[in-house]
């Protein structure tokens, strides 16, 4: 468009309009990019952390809260259940594997999880350095815990009561780091693992009774003890129907399905996501209308220039595609800028997240983002077609002889 003879006033106005159009497109694409990235990462996190877990059994309360606290470790537990009752369920004929969890303490926001060797098998954990815990007060930490807390093999630390904060520190006993896990890409990267006996010891008034580091198979010997939850794998597909009903109806515990509760969680999140998506689409529709109006008005002002270019040998089709290209370049620039803004914004959001259990990052891409670029190109083309068709209506003789 550099050959067009446009007054300096119109040139400045056109440039400002172009910049505004780019900003509108970038804003809409940026919002859609953030939603795509966040939804993809949340979905992958939910899938990875719940893989292999068919059911969670815990204290009665909110099923969603039970799932969030026991699998994703981003909420408070619904309470505790008797260890002897958990032992009975673990040996039920419908159960293939039962993994006990004892929660209640943290170290700098990282949850200390009391469990047994079945937890290693459930998540296929492997050691990067050191060894798995063997005795009370020995811990094996996730890769993220090790890198961010600077804990090393042989280091000692005190846990704090509660799942967040360091207000009530258990200074009577110190944990010792015995091993660091290889990065797993799931919630275990953010956990501190120990045996259930260590959790009991931290909360006992008489610390001499501390030999409870055995797997859940020996929990029958500690009838007065409690655990937080039980992660269960079924033996057969029939268990999906029968086992949860049996737990909910014949015990004082509740059974929650990760698949059902994850779907429910996404449906709750989806309301807000859908609203933002429609808002982004509305912004991009405004951008398309703005591009259409600006190009249409520009064609009226450029009739003389178009006629002159026709005289100099430019064909109608060449000028048509030139105008079309202008609209496409505006939306393409806006779309690319929007993707950059979306990634940068999500990275900033992740950096300021308080929870370390479900970090969001902008340093990744999803295949669906290519559709945002194609959408930007389509919007630019559609908004430019009618203004570009004005090329065919320009009367060369009339336009050039008319006083300008």
Coordinates of C-alpha atoms in Angstrom, one line a residue:
X1 CA 0.0 0.0 0.0
X2 CA 3.0 2.3 -0.1
X3 CA 2.2 3.5 -3.6
X4 CA -1.1 5.0 -2.4
X5 CA -1.2 8.8 -2.3
X6 CA -2.8 9.3 1.1
X7 CA -2.6 12.6 3.0
X8 CA -0.5 12.6 6.1
X9 CA -3.6 13.0 8.3
X10 CA -5.3 10.0 6.7
X11 CA -2.0 8.0 6.9
X12 CA -1.7 8.6 10.7
X13 CA -5.4 7.7 11.2
X14 CA -5.1 4.5 9.2
X15 CA -2.0 3.5 11.1
X16 CA -3.7 4.1 14.4
X17 CA -6.7 2.1 13.2
X18 CA -4.5 -0.8 12.1
X19 CA -2.7 -0.8 15.5
X20 CA -6.1 -0.9 17.2
X21 CA -7.3 -3.8 15.1
X22 CA -4.1 -5.7 15.9
X23 CA -4.6 -5.1 19.6
X24 CA -8.3 -6.3 19.4
X25 CA -7.3 -9.5 17.6
X26 CA -4.3 -10.1 20.0
X27 CA -6.6 -9.6 23.0
X28 CA -9.1 -12.2 21.8
X29 CA -6.5 -14.7 20.7
X30 CA -4.6 -14.2 24.0
X31 CA -7.7 -15.1 26.1
X32 CA -8.4 -18.1 24.0
X33 CA -4.7 -19.2 24.2
X34 CA -4.7 -18.9 28.0
X35 CA -7.9 -21.0 28.2
X36 CA -6.6 -23.7 25.8
X37 CA -3.3 -24.0 27.7
X38 CA -4.8 -24.0 31.2
X39 CA -7.6 -26.5 30.3
X40 CA -5.0 -28.8 28.6
X41 CA -2.6 -28.7 31.6
X42 CA -5.4 -29.2 34.1
X43 CA -6.8 -32.1 32.1
X44 CA -3.4 -33.7 31.8
X45 CA -2.8 -33.2 35.5
X46 CA -6.1 -34.8 36.5
X47 CA -5.5 -37.7 34.2
X48 CA -1.9 -38.4 35.3
X49 CA -2.5 -38.2 39.0
X50 CA -5.6 -40.4 38.9
X51 CA -4.2 -43.0 36.6
X52 CA -4.6 -46.5 38.0
X53 CA -6.9 -45.3 40.8
X54 CA -10.5 -46.7 40.5
X55 CA -11.9 -45.5 43.9
X56 CA -11.0 -43.4 47.0
X57 CA -12.4 -44.4 50.3
X58 CA -12.4 -41.9 53.2
X59 CA -14.5 -40.2 55.8
X60 CA -18.0 -39.1 54.9
X61 CA -18.3 -35.6 53.5
X62 CA -17.8 -34.1 50.1
X63 CA -16.8 -36.7 47.5
X64 CA -15.0 -34.0 45.4
X65 CA -13.1 -32.8 48.5
X66 CA -12.1 -36.4 49.2
X67 CA -10.7 -36.8 45.6
X68 CA -8.9 -33.4 45.7
X69 CA -7.3 -34.1 49.0
X70 CA -6.3 -37.7 48.5
X71 CA -5.2 -37.8 44.8
X72 CA -4.5 -34.2 43.8
X73 CA -3.4 -33.0 47.3
X74 CA -5.0 -29.5 46.8
X75 CA -7.7 -29.6 49.5
X76 CA -8.2 -30.6 53.1
X77 CA -9.3 -34.2 53.9
X78 CA -12.9 -34.9 54.9
X79 CA -11.6 -36.5 58.1
X80 CA -10.1 -39.9 59.2
X81 CA -11.2 -43.4 59.0
X82 CA -10.4 -46.3 61.4
X83 CA -7.4 -48.3 60.3
X84 CA -9.1 -51.6 61.2
X85 CA -12.0 -50.8 58.8
X86 CA -9.5 -49.8 56.1
X87 CA -7.8 -53.2 56.6
X88 CA -11.0 -55.0 56.0
X89 CA -11.7 -53.2 52.8
X90 CA -8.1 -53.7 51.6
X91 CA -8.7 -57.5 51.8
X92 CA -12.1 -57.5 50.2
X93 CA -12.4 -60.0 47.3
X94 CA -13.2 -57.2 44.8
X95 CA -10.0 -55.2 45.6
X96 CA -6.8 -55.8 43.7
X97 CA -4.7 -53.1 45.5
X98 CA -5.3 -50.8 48.4
X99 CA -3.0 -47.9 49.2
X100 CA -3.3 -46.2 52.6
X101 CA -2.7 -42.5 53.1
X102 CA -2.1 -40.7 56.3
X103 CA -2.1 -36.9 55.9
X104 CA -1.9 -34.0 58.3
X105 CA 1.6 -32.4 58.1
X106 CA 3.6 -30.4 55.7
X107 CA 7.1 -28.9 55.2
X108 CA 7.1 -25.5 53.5
X109 CA 3.8 -26.3 51.9
X110 CA 4.8 -29.7 50.6
X111 CA 2.6 -32.4 52.0
X112 CA 4.1 -35.2 54.1
X113 CA 2.3 -38.4 53.1
X114 CA 2.3 -41.5 55.3
X115 CA 1.9 -44.7 53.2
X116 CA 3.4 -48.1 52.5
X117 CA 5.2 -49.9 49.7
X118 CA 2.0 -50.2 47.7
X119 CA 2.2 -46.5 47.0
X120 CA 5.5 -47.0 45.1
X121 CA 3.9 -49.6 42.9
X122 CA 0.8 -47.6 42.2
X123 CA 2.8 -44.7 40.8
X124 CA 5.7 -46.8 39.5
X125 CA 8.2 -44.7 41.5
X126 CA 11.9 -45.0 41.0
X127 CA 14.9 -43.6 42.9
X128 CA 17.2 -40.9 41.5
X129 CA 19.5 -40.7 44.6
X130 CA 19.5 -42.6 47.8
X131 CA 16.9 -45.2 48.8
X132 CA 13.2 -45.5 49.7
X133 CA 12.3 -44.9 53.3
X134 CA 12.7 -48.0 55.6
X135 CA 12.0 -46.9 59.2
X136 CA 10.1 -44.3 61.1
X137 CA 11.1 -40.7 60.4
X138 CA 12.9 -41.6 57.2
X139 CA 11.5 -39.9 54.1
X140 CA 11.8 -40.1 50.3
X141 CA 11.1 -36.7 48.6
X142 CA 9.8 -35.8 45.1
X143 CA 12.1 -34.2 42.6
X144 CA 10.3 -30.8 42.8
X145 CA 10.6 -30.8 46.6
X146 CA 14.3 -31.5 46.4
X147 CA 15.0 -28.8 43.8
X148 CA 12.9 -26.0 45.4
X149 CA 13.6 -26.8 49.1
X150 CA 17.3 -27.6 48.6
X151 CA 17.0 -30.7 50.6
X152 CA 19.7 -33.3 50.1
X153 CA 20.4 -36.9 51.1
X154 CA 21.1 -37.0 54.9
X155 CA 19.4 -33.6 55.6
X156 CA 17.0 -33.3 58.5
X157 CA 13.9 -31.1 58.8
X158 CA 10.9 -30.7 61.1
X159 CA 7.4 -31.1 59.8
X160 CA 4.6 -28.7 60.7
X161 CA 1.0 -29.5 61.7
X162 CA -1.5 -28.8 59.0
X163 CA -1.3 -29.0 55.2
X164 CA -0.1 -25.5 54.7
X165 CA 2.0 -23.0 56.7
X166 CA 4.7 -23.6 59.4
X167 CA 2.8 -22.4 62.5
X168 CA 2.8 -25.5 64.6
X169 CA 6.2 -27.3 64.1
X170 CA 6.7 -30.8 65.5
X171 CA 10.1 -30.1 67.0
X172 CA 10.1 -33.3 69.1
X173 CA 11.0 -35.4 66.0
X174 CA 13.0 -34.6 62.9
X175 CA 12.6 -36.3 59.5
X176 CA 15.7 -37.5 57.7
X177 CA 16.0 -37.5 53.9
X178 CA 17.0 -41.0 52.6
X179 CA 16.1 -40.7 49.0
X180 CA 15.1 -38.4 46.1
X181 CA 12.6 -39.7 43.4
X182 CA 13.1 -39.4 39.7
X183 CA 10.8 -36.8 38.1
X184 CA 7.5 -38.5 37.5
X185 CA 5.5 -35.7 35.9
X186 CA 2.7 -36.1 38.4
X187 CA 1.8 -35.2 42.0
X188 CA 4.5 -37.4 43.5
X189 CA 7.1 -34.8 42.4
X190 CA 5.6 -32.5 45.1
X191 CA 5.2 -35.0 47.9
X192 CA 7.3 -36.1 50.9
X193 CA 6.8 -39.8 51.4
X194 CA 7.3 -41.7 54.7
X195 CA 5.7 -44.6 56.5
X196 CA 2.4 -44.4 58.4
X197 CA 4.2 -45.0 61.6
X198 CA 6.1 -41.7 61.3
X199 CA 2.8 -39.8 61.1
X200 CA 1.5 -41.6 64.1
X201 CA 4.7 -40.8 66.0
X202 CA 4.4 -37.1 65.3
X203 CA 1.0 -37.0 66.8
X204 CA 1.4 -39.3 69.8
X205 CA 1.6 -38.0 73.3
X206 CA 3.8 -41.0 74.3
X207 CA 6.5 -41.3 71.6
X208 CA 7.8 -44.6 73.0
X209 CA 4.9 -46.4 71.2
X210 CA 6.2 -46.0 67.7
X211 CA 6.7 -49.3 66.0
X212 CA 3.9 -48.8 63.5
X213 CA 5.8 -48.7 60.3
X214 CA 4.3 -51.8 58.8
X215 CA 2.2 -51.9 55.7
X216 CA -1.6 -51.8 55.9
X217 CA -1.7 -55.6 56.0
X218 CA -0.7 -55.3 59.7
X219 CA -3.0 -52.5 60.5
X220 CA -5.2 -55.0 62.4
X221 CA -2.7 -54.7 65.2
X222 CA -3.5 -51.0 65.8
X223 CA -7.2 -50.9 66.3
X224 CA -7.1 -47.5 67.9
X225 CA -5.3 -45.9 64.9
X226 CA -6.7 -44.0 62.0
X227 CA -5.7 -43.2 58.4
X228 CA -6.9 -40.5 56.1
X229 CA -7.9 -42.4 52.9
X230 CA -7.5 -45.6 50.9
X231 CA -6.7 -45.6 47.2
X232 CA -8.2 -48.7 45.6
X233 CA -7.8 -50.6 42.3
X234 CA -10.5 -53.1 41.4
X235 CA -10.0 -56.8 40.5
X236 CA -12.8 -56.9 37.9
X237 CA -15.1 -54.5 36.0
X238 CA -18.1 -55.7 38.1
X239 CA -16.5 -54.1 41.1
X240 CA -17.3 -50.6 39.6
X241 CA -21.0 -51.2 40.3
X242 CA -21.0 -53.3 43.5
X243 CA -18.1 -52.1 45.6
X244 CA -18.8 -48.3 46.0
X245 CA -22.4 -49.1 46.8
X246 CA -21.3 -51.6 49.5
X247 CA -19.0 -49.1 51.1
X248 CA -21.5 -46.2 51.1
X249 CA -24.4 -48.3 52.4
X250 CA -22.8 -50.7 54.9
X251 CA -19.9 -48.7 56.4
X252 CA -19.4 -45.3 58.0
X253 CA -17.0 -44.4 55.2
X254 CA -17.7 -43.0 51.7
X255 CA -16.4 -44.1 48.3
X256 CA -15.7 -41.5 45.6
X257 CA -14.9 -42.2 42.0
X258 CA -12.0 -40.1 40.6
X259 CA -13.5 -40.3 37.1
X260 CA -16.9 -39.0 38.1
X261 CA -15.6 -36.3 40.4
X262 CA -13.1 -35.1 37.9
X263 CA -15.9 -34.8 35.3
X264 CA -17.9 -32.9 37.9
X265 CA -14.9 -30.6 38.6
X266 CA -14.5 -29.9 34.9
X267 CA -18.2 -29.1 34.6
X268 CA -17.9 -26.6 37.4
X269 CA -14.8 -25.0 35.8
X270 CA -16.4 -25.2 32.4
X271 CA -19.0 -22.5 33.2
X272 CA -16.3 -19.9 33.7
X273 CA -14.3 -21.1 30.7
X274 CA -17.3 -21.0 28.4
X275 CA -18.0 -17.4 29.5
X276 CA -14.5 -16.3 28.8
X277 CA -14.4 -18.1 25.4
X278 CA -17.6 -16.3 24.3
X279 CA -16.1 -13.0 25.5
X280 CA -12.9 -13.7 23.4
X281 CA -15.1 -14.6 20.4
X282 CA -17.0 -11.3 20.9
X283 CA -13.8 -9.3 21.0
X284 CA -12.5 -11.0 17.8
X285 CA -15.9 -10.3 16.1
X286 CA -15.5 -6.6 17.0
X287 CA -12.0 -6.7 15.5
X288 CA -13.3 -8.2 12.3
X289 CA -16.0 -5.5 12.1
X290 CA -13.4 -2.8 12.8
X291 CA -11.1 -4.2 10.0
X292 CA -14.0 -4.3 7.6
X293 CA -15.1 -0.7 8.4
X294 CA -11.5 0.7 8.2
X295 CA -10.7 -1.0 4.9
X296 CA -14.1 0.0 3.4
X297 CA -13.6 3.6 4.3
X298 CA -10.0 3.4 3.1
X299 CA -11.2 2.2 -0.3
X300 CA -13.3 5.3 -0.6
X301 CA -10.4 7.5 0.1
X302 CA -8.1 5.6 -2.2
X303 CA -10.2 5.6 -5.3
X304 CA -7.9 8.1 -7.1
X305 CA -4.8 6.0 -6.1
X306 CA -6.5 2.8 -7.3
X307 CA -7.4 4.4 -10.6
X308 CA -3.9 5.7 -11.0
X309 CA -2.4 2.3 -10.3
X310 CA -4.7 0.8 -12.9
X311 CA -3.3 3.3 -15.4
X312 CA 0.2 2.3 -14.5
X313 CA -0.6 -1.3 -15.3
X314 CA -1.9 -2.9 -12.1
X315 CA -4.7 -5.4 -12.8
X316 CA -8.0 -5.5 -10.9
X317 CA -7.1 -9.0 -9.5
X318 CA -3.7 -7.8 -8.3
X319 CA -5.2 -4.8 -6.4
X320 CA -8.0 -7.1 -5.0
X321 CA -5.4 -9.5 -3.5
X322 CA -3.4 -6.5 -2.3
X323 CA -6.3 -5.2 -0.2
X324 CA -7.1 -8.8 0.9
X325 CA -3.5 -9.3 2.0
X326 CA -3.7 -6.1 4.1
X327 CA -6.6 -7.4 6.2
X328 CA -5.0 -10.9 6.5
X329 CA -1.7 -9.4 7.6
X330 CA -3.4 -7.4 10.3
X331 CA -5.2 -10.4 11.8
X332 CA -2.1 -12.7 11.4
X333 CA 0.0 -10.2 13.3
X334 CA -2.6 -9.9 16.0
X335 CA -3.0 -13.7 16.3
X336 CA 0.8 -14.2 16.7
X337 CA 1.0 -11.4 19.2
X338 CA -2.0 -12.8 21.1
X339 CA -0.3 -16.2 21.3
X340 CA 2.8 -14.6 22.8
X341 CA 0.7 -12.6 25.2
X342 CA -1.3 -15.7 26.2
X343 CA 1.8 -17.8 26.9
X344 CA 3.5 -14.9 28.8
X345 CA 0.4 -14.3 30.9
X346 CA 0.0 -17.9 31.9
X347 CA 3.6 -18.2 32.8
X348 CA 3.2 -15.1 35.1
X349 CA 0.0 -16.7 36.6
X350 CA 2.0 -19.9 37.3
X351 CA 4.8 -18.0 38.9
X352 CA 2.5 -16.4 41.4
X353 CA 0.4 -19.5 42.2
X354 CA 0.4 -20.3 45.9
X355 CA -0.2 -24.0 45.4
X356 CA 2.8 -26.0 44.2
X357 CA 0.7 -29.0 43.5
X358 CA -0.8 -27.9 40.2
X359 CA 1.5 -25.3 38.6
X360 CA 0.5 -23.8 35.3
X361 CA 3.1 -22.8 32.8
X362 CA 3.2 -20.9 29.6
X363 CA 6.4 -22.7 28.4
X364 CA 4.4 -25.3 26.5
X365 CA 2.2 -25.5 23.4
X366 CA -0.9 -27.4 22.4
X367 CA -1.9 -28.4 18.8
X368 CA -5.2 -26.5 19.0
X369 CA -3.3 -23.2 19.0
X370 CA -2.7 -23.6 15.2
X371 CA -6.5 -23.2 14.8
X372 CA -6.3 -19.8 16.4
X373 CA -3.9 -18.7 13.7
X374 CA -6.1 -20.1 11.0
X375 CA -9.1 -18.4 12.6
X376 CA -7.2 -15.1 12.5
X377 CA -6.4 -15.6 8.8
X378 CA -10.1 -16.4 8.1
X379 CA -11.3 -13.4 10.0
X380 CA -8.9 -11.1 8.1
X381 CA -10.0 -12.6 4.7
X382 CA -13.7 -12.3 5.4
X383 CA -13.4 -8.8 6.7
X384 CA -11.4 -7.7 3.6
X385 CA -13.4 -9.3 0.8
X386 CA -16.2 -6.7 0.5
X387 CA -13.8 -3.7 0.7
X388 CA -11.5 -5.5 -1.8
X389 CA -14.4 -6.0 -4.2
X390 CA -14.7 -2.2 -4.4
X391 CA -11.7 -2.4 -6.7
X392 CA -13.9 -3.7 -9.5
X393 CA -16.3 -0.7 -9.1
X394 CA -13.7 2.0 -9.7
X395 CA -14.3 3.9 -12.9
X396 CA -10.8 5.0 -14.0
X397 CA -11.8 7.9 -16.3
X398 CA -14.4 9.4 -13.9
X399 CA -12.1 9.1 -10.9
X400 CA -9.0 10.7 -12.5
X401 CA -11.0 13.6 -14.0
X402 CA -12.8 14.3 -10.8
X403 CA -11.4 17.2 -8.6
X404 CA -9.8 15.8 -5.5

